[in-house]
Structures are given as C-alpha cells and as structure tokens.
Short mmCIF file of C-alpha atoms and ligand atoms in Angstrom, two decimals:
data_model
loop_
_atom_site.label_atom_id
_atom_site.label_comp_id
_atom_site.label_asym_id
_atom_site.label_seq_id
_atom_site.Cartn_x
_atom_site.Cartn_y
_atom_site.Cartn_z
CA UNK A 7 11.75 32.19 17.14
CA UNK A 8 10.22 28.56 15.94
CA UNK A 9 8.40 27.26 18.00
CA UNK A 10 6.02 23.80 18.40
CA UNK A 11 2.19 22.93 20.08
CA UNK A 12 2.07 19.84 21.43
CA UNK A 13 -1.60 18.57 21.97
CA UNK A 14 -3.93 20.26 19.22
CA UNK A 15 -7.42 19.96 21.16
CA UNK A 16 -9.47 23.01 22.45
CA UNK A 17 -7.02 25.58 24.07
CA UNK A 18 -4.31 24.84 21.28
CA UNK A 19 -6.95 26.07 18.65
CA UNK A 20 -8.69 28.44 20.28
CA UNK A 21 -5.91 30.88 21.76
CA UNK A 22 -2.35 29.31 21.44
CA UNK A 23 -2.94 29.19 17.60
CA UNK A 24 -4.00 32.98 17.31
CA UNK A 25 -1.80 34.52 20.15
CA UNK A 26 1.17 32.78 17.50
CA UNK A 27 0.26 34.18 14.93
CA UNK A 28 -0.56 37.72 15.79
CA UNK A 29 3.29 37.82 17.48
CA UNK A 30 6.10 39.18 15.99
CA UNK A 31 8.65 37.19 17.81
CA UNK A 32 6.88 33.65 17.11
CA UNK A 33 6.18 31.16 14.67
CA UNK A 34 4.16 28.38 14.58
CA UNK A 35 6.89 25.77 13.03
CA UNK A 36 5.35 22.67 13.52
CA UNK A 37 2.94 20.42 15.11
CA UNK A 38 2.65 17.08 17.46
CA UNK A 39 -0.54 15.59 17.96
CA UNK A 40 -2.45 12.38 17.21
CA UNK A 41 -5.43 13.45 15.98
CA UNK A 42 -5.24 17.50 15.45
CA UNK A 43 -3.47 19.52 13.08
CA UNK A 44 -3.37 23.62 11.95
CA UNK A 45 -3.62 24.11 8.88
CA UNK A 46 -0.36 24.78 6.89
CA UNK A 47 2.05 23.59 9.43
CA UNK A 48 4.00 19.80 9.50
CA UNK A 49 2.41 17.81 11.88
CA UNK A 50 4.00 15.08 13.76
CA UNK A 51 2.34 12.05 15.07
CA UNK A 52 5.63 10.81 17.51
CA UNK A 53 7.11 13.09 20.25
CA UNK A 54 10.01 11.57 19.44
CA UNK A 55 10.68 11.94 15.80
CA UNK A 56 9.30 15.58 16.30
CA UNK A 57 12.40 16.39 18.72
CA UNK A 58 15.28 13.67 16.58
CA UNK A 59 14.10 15.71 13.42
CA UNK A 60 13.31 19.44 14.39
CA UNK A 61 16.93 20.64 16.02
CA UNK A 62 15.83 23.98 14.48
CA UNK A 63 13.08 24.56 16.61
CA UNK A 64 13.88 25.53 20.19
CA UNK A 65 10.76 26.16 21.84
CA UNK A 66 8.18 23.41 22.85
CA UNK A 67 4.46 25.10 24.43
CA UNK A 68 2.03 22.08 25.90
CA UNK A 69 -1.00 22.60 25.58
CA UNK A 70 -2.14 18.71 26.81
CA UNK A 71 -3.78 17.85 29.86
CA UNK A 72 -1.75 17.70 33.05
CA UNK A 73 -1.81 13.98 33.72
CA UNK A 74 0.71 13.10 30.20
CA UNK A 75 1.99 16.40 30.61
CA UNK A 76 5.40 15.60 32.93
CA UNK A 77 6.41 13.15 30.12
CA UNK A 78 6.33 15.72 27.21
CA UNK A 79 8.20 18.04 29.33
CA UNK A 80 10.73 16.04 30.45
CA UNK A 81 11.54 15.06 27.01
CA UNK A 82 11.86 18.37 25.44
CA UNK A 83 14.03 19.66 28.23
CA UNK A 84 16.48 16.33 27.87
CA UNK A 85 16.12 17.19 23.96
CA UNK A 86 17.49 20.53 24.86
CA UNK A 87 14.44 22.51 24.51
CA UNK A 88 12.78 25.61 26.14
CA UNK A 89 9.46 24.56 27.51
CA UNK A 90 6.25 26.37 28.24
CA UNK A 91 3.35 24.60 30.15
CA UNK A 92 -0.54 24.91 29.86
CA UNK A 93 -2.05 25.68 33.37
CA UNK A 94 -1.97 23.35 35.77
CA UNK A 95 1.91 22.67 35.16
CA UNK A 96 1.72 19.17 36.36
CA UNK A 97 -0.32 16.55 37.63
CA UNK A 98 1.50 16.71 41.08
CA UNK A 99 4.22 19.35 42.55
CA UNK A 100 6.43 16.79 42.68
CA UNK A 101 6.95 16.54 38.70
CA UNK A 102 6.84 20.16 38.71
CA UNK A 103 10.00 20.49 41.15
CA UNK A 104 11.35 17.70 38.90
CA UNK A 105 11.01 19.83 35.46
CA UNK A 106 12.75 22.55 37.31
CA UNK A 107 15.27 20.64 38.45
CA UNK A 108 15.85 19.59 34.44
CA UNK A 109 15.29 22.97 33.16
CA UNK A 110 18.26 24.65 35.58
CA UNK A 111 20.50 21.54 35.45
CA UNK A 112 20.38 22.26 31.23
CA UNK A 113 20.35 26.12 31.51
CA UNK A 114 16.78 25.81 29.87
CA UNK A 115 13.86 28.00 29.82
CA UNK A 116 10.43 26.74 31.63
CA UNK A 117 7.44 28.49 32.10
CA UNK A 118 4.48 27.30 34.06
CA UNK A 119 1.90 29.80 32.45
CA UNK A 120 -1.35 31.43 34.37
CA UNK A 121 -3.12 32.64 31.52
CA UNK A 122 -5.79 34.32 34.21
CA UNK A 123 -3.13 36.38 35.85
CA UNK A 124 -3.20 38.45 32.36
CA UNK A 125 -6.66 39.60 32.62
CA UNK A 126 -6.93 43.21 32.28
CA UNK A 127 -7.64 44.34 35.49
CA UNK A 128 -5.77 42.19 37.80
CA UNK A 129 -2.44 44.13 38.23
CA UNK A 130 -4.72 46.87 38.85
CA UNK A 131 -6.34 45.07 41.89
CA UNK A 132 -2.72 43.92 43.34
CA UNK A 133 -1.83 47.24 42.97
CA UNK A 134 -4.98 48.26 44.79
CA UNK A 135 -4.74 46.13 47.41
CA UNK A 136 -1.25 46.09 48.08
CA UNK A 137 -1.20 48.24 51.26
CA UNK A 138 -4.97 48.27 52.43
CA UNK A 139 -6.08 46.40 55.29
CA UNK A 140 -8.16 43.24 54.44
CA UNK A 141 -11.31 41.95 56.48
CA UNK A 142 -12.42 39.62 53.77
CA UNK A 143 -12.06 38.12 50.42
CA UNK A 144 -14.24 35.98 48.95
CA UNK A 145 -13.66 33.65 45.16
CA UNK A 146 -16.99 32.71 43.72
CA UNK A 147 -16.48 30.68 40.31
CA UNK A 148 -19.11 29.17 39.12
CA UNK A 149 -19.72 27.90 35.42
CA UNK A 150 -21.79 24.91 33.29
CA UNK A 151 -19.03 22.54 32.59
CA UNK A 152 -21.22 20.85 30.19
CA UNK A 153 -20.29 24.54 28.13
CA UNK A 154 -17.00 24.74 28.91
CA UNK A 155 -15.80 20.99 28.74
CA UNK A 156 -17.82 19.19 26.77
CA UNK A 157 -16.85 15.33 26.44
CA UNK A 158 -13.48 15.38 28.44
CA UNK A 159 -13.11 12.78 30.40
CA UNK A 160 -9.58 13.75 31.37
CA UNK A 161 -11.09 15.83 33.75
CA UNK A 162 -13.06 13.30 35.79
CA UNK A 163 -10.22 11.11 36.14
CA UNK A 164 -7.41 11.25 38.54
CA UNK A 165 -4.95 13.83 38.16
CA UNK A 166 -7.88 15.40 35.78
CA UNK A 167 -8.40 17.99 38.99
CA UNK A 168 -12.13 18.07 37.87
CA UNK A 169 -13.71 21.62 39.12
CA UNK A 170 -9.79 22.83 40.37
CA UNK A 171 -9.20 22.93 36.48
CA UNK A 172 -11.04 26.25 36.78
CA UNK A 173 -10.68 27.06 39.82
CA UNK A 174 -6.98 27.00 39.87
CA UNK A 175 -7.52 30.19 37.67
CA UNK A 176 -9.13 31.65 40.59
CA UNK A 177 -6.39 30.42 42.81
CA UNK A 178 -3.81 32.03 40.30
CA UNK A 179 -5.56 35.27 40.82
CA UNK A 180 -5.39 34.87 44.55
CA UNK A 181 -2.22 34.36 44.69
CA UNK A 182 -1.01 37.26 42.47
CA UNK A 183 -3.04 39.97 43.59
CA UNK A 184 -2.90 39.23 47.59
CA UNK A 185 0.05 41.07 49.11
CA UNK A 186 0.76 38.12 51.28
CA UNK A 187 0.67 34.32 51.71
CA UNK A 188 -2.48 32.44 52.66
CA UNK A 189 -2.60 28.85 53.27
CA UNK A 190 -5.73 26.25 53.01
CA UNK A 191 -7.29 25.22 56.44
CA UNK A 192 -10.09 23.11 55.40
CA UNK A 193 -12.35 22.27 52.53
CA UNK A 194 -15.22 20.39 51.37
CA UNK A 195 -14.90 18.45 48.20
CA UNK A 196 -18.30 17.57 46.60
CA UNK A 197 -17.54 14.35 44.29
CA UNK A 198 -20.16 12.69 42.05
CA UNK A 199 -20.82 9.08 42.93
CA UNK A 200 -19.65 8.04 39.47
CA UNK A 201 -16.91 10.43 38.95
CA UNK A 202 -12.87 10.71 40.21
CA UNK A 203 -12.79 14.26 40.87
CA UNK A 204 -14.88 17.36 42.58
CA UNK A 205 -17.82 19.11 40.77
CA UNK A 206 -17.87 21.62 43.30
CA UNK A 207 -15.63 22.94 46.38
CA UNK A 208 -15.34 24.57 49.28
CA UNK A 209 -12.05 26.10 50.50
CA UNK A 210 -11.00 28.12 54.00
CA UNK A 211 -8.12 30.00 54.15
CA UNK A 212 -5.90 30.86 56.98
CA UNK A 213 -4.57 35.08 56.05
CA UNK A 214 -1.59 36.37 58.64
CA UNK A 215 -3.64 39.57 59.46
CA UNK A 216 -7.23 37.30 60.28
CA UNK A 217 -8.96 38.40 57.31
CA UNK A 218 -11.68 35.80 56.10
CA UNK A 219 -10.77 33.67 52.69
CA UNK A 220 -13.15 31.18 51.09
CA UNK A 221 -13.19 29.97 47.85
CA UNK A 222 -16.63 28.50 46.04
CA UNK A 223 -16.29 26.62 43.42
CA UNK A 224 -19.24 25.17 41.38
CA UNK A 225 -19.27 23.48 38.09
CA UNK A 226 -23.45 22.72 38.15
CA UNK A 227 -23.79 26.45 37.71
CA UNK A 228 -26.83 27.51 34.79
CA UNK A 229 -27.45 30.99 33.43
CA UNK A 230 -24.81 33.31 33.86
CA UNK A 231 -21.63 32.42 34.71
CA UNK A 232 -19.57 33.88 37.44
CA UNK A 233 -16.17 34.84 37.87
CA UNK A 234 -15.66 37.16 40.89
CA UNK A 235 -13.25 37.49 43.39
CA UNK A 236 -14.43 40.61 46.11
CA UNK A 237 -12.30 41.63 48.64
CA UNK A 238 -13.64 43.77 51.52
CA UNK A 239 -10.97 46.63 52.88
CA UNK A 240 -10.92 49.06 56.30
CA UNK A 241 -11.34 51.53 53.21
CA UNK A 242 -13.60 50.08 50.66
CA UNK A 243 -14.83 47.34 48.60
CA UNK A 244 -12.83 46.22 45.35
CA UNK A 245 -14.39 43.13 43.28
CA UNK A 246 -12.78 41.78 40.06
CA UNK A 247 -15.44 40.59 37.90
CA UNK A 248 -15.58 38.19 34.42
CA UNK A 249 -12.20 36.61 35.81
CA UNK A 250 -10.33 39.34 36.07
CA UNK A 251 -11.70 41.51 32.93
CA UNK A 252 -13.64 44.32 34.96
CA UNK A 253 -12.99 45.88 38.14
CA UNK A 254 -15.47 47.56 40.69
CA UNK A 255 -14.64 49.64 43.32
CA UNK A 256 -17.64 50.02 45.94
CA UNK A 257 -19.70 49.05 43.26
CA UNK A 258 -18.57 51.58 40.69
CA UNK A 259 -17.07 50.37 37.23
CA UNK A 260 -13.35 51.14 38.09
CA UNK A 261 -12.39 52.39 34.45
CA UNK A 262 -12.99 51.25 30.83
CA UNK A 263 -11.93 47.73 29.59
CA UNK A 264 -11.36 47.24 26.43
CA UNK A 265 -13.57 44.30 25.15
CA UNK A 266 -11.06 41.53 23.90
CA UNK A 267 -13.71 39.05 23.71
CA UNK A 268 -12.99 35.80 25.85
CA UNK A 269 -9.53 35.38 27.28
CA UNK A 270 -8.66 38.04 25.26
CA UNK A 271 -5.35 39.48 25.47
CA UNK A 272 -3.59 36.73 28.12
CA UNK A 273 -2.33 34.65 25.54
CA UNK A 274 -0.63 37.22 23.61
CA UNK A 275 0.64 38.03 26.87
CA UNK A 276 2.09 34.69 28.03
CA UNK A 277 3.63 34.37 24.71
CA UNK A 278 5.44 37.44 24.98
CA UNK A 279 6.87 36.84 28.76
CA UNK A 280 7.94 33.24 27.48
CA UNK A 281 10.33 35.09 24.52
CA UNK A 282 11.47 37.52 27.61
CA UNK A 283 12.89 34.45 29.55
CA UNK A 284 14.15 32.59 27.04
CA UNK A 285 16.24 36.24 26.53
CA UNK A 286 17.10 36.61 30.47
CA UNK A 287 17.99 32.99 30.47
CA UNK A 288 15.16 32.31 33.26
CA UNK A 289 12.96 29.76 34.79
CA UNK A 290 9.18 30.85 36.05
CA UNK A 291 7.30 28.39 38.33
CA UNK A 292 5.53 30.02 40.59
CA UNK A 293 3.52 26.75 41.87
CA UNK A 294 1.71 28.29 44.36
CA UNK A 295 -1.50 28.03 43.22
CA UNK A 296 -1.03 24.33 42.78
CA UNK A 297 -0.31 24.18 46.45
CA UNK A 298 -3.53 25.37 47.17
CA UNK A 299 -5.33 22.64 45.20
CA UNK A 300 -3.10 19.67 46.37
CA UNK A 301 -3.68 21.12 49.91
CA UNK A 302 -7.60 21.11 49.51
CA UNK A 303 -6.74 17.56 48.01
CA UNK A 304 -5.25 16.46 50.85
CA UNK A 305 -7.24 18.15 53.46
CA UNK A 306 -10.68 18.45 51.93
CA UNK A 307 -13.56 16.65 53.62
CA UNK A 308 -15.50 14.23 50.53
CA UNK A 309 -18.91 14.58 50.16
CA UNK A 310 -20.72 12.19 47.50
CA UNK A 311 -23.10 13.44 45.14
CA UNK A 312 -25.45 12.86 42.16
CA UNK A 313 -23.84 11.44 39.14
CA UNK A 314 -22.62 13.20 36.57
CA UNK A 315 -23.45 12.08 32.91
CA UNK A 316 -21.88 14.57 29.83
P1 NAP B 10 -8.31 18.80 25.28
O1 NAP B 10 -8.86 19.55 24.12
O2 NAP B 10 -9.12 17.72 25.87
O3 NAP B 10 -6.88 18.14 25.00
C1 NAP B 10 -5.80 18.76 24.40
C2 NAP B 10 -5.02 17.76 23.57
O4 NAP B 10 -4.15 16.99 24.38
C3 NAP B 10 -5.88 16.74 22.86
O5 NAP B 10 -6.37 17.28 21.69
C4 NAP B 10 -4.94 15.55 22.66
O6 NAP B 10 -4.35 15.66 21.38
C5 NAP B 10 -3.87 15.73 23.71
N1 NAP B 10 -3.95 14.65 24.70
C6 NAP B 10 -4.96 14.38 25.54
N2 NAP B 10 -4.66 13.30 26.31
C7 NAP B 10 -3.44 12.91 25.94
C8 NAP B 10 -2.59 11.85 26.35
N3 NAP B 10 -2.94 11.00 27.31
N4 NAP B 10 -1.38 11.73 25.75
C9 NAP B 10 -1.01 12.59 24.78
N5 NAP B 10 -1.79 13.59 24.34
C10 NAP B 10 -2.98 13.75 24.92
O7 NAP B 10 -7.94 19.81 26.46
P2 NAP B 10 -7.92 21.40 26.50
O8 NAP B 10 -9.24 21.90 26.89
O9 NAP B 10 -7.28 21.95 25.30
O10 NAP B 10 -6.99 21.59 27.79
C11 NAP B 10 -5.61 21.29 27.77
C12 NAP B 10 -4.96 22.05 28.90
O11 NAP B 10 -5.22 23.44 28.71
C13 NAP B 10 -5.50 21.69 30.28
O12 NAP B 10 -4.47 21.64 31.23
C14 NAP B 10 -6.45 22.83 30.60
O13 NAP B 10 -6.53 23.08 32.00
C15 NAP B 10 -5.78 24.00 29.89
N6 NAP B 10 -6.72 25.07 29.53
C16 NAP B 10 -7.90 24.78 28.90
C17 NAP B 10 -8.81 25.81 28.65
C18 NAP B 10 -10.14 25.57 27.94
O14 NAP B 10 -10.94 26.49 27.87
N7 NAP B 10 -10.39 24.37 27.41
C19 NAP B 10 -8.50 27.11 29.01
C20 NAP B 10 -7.28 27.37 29.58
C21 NAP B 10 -6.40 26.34 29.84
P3 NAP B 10 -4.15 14.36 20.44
O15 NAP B 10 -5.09 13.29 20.95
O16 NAP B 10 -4.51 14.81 19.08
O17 NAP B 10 -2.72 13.98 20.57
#
C-alpha cells in the first residue's frame, strides 16, 4: 500500500522512515514537507498539490506537531484519504472528535497512534494486573529535554503541551494497562517564567477501588533518565521500567527483552495495526490519554519557575 509522511523533522526520520521500509505491506511513495526530504522519494512542498496530484496514494501518516496537525488531517480525509496521526492526535479533543466525525462520515480509516503502548512488556503488565487488587501506582518520567528536544520551540508554545509531550506516553501506558478508568483530581503545573507550557508536573488521580495514582513528570532531569511506572498489588509489586521495555516483578527481571535499541519495535507495530484497519474498515481513537492532559490543563494549580533557555 503507498503511502505519504507529512512533516520530515525528527520522528519522521528516525522511526517512521525505517518502520516503512522494513514492512512488507508499505511503501514510502512520497513526501510533504518544507524543508525535509528522504532520500529517493518525490517530495512535495504544498499539501495541496501533494493530495490534487497523488490519487494513487491512499494513506497519509503525520508526523508534525499537534498544533498544524488538525489542518493536515482534515484535508486528507476531505481528499479521501486514510489518515494516521503522530501522538498527541490533536492540539485539543475537540479537533480530535472533529477528525472522527470526517473519517466515519467518508468511511475512512484514522488512527490516533500511541507508539508507547507497543513497548515490549506492556501487554504483559495489563495482563498482569488485570485482576489483582491495586493499593498504588505511581508514573515517574523524568528526562533532559535539552537531549530529547533540542531547539523546538513548538513545544513551549501553546498547544506545544511542553513536558505532557512525554508524559502523555506515560499517560498512554496508564491507560492501557489499568483494568479500569481513573480520572485527574488535581495537579500542579510548574511553568517557566519565560515559557507557555509546563517543565514539570504533578498529577492525582481519583481510581474506583481507592488505590493511590500520581504521576511525576520532570523535564530538568540529568543523568539517567527514567521511565517507570510501579504499581503496588495485595499480591506483589510489578514495575515497568525504560517506558515499557523491561518488567520487574518484586524486584526480579520478569523475563528476557529483546534489546531493540530505542523505541524499538513500536513503530513497526503501529504501522502494521494501521494496514489492519484500513482492511476492517475501522476508526481507532482512543483519546483517553488526552483527557488526562487537558484535565491537568484545566485543573492544574500554576506554579512559576526559572526560565528556560535551549
Ligand atoms: P519536529 O522535528 O520539530 O517537527 C516535525 C516536522 O513538522 C518538521 O520537520 C516540520 O517540517 C513540520 N512542521 C513543524 N511545524 C509545522 C507547521 N506549523 N506547519 C507545517 N509543518 C510543520 O518534531 P518531532 O520531534 O518530529 O515531533 C513531531 C510529532 O511526533 C510530535 O507530536 C511529537 O510528540 C511526536 N513524537 C516525537 C518523538 C521524538 O522523539 N521527537 C517521539 C515520538 C513522537 P517542515 O518544516 O519541513 O515542513
């Protein structure tokens, strides 16, 4: 199946690109983008012309921020294309009800991707958890995002989500692996004096059976990076560790994990469940861990903080 990247920066290049072109069901027919390209494949410039000249290629994947994101989609799905969004799928839920809205009302494809939800050992912790009794769970991500997003301003500006553009990762892992539905009850949103958006967060959680849920989020973090989500049981400790690549179970390395490098594997993945919709016909939005961060949005308490400078 042809298919098109729209927004050649970081993510397009280093996973789209690959996961493409190690599948046997895609491939890579063209690309839109101001100032990127891939090598060997036609590159467009204009949305537009892309979608009046390329009727033969069906399948859009967006790999741009979230702010100019709606607009691309939109587009594509009025073009009469199947559409598959980078994580966050939108700006606001709003624009994310609308794409759906587009997608049935054309009998289009649209997948709002969670690349984190692939990690290796996440099914295996849903599966653990699914009918033990939790006391507590507790999200700790913490990375440099002078290492991770180097010169983006997107991110610092509204819509840009700032620290939640990680953290909805975490959030995506929540959400899949808990058994039931949690909702925010409070936060605390630390924003730099200079900057739109959080560098680090705080988030409360209310669960049906009283466990404890609190997210930390923390984009100042040096040394070793952390992505851990632990979850404390009647009958044991589980904790998902790298975000999602290794799994411990009171304390013990739960099995073997192949080493895919990073993100290894969940792009592959997300490429192969968007060819499995197009083929059932289907629509996947599962927006709830956007809810979480437009609750924590909406509810969080703002702290200011020191400036930020790249
Ligand atoms: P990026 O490199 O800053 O931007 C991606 C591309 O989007 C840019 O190269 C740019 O291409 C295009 N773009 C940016 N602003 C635009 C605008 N206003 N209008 C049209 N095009 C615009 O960002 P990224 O790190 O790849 O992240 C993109 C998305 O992937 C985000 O939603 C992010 O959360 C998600 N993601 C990123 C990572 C990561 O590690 N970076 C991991 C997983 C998911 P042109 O200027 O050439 O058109």
């Amino acid at each position: 199946m042809k298919l098109a990247l729209v927004g050649i920066g970081k993510i397009a290049l280093d996973q789209h690109v690959p996961a493409i072109a190690g599948s046997d069901v895609w491939s890579l027919a063209a690309t839109v983008s101001r100032h990127g390209s891939v090598d060997g494949v036609e590159n467009y410039a204009d949305f537009d012309r892309f979608l009046a000249e390329r009727g033969d290629i069906g399948t859009v994947s967006l790999c741009l921020p979230p702010v100019p994101r709606f607009r691309f989609a939109a587009r594509a799905l009025a073009a009469g294309r199947h559409v598959m969004l980078e994580k966050p799928p939108g700006a606001t839920l709003a624009e994310c009800h609308a794409l759906i809205g587009l997608a049935e009302s054309r009998g289009l494809s649209l997948y709002a991707t969670w690349h984190s939800r692939e990690a290796p050992r996440v099914a295996t912790a849903k599966a653990w958890l699914a009918d033990r009794v939790l006391r507590r769970l507790t999200v700790t991500w913490k990375e440099d995002v002078r290492r991770w997003h180097p010169n983006q301003d997107w991110i610092w500006q509204p819509g840009g989500m700032g620290v939640f553009d990680p953290g909805i990762n975490a959030l995506s892992i929540l959400t899949e692996i808990l058994p039931v539905e949690v909702h925010l009850t409070r936060a605390t949103l630390s924003v730099p004096a200079n900057r739109q958006t959080p560098i680090a967060a705080d988030l409360f959680f209310h669960h049906p059976g009283g466990a404890e849920i609190e997210a930390v989020f923390d984009w100042r973090q040096d040394g070793d990076q952390i992505w851990t989500i632990e979850a404390v049981t009647e009958d044991g400790t589980m904790t998902l560790l790298d975000g999602g690549a290794r799994m411990l179970l009171d304390g013990a390395e739960d099995a073997a994990t192949p080493d895919l490098g990073p993100l290894g594997g969940e792009y592959p993945q997300l490429y192969a469940k968007m060819a499995a919709l197009i083929a059932r016909g289907d629509i996947d939005m599962d927006l709830r861990p956007m809810v979480h961060v437009s609750d924590a949005l909406a509810l969080g308490r703002r702290v200011a903080v020191a400036p930020f400078y790249d």
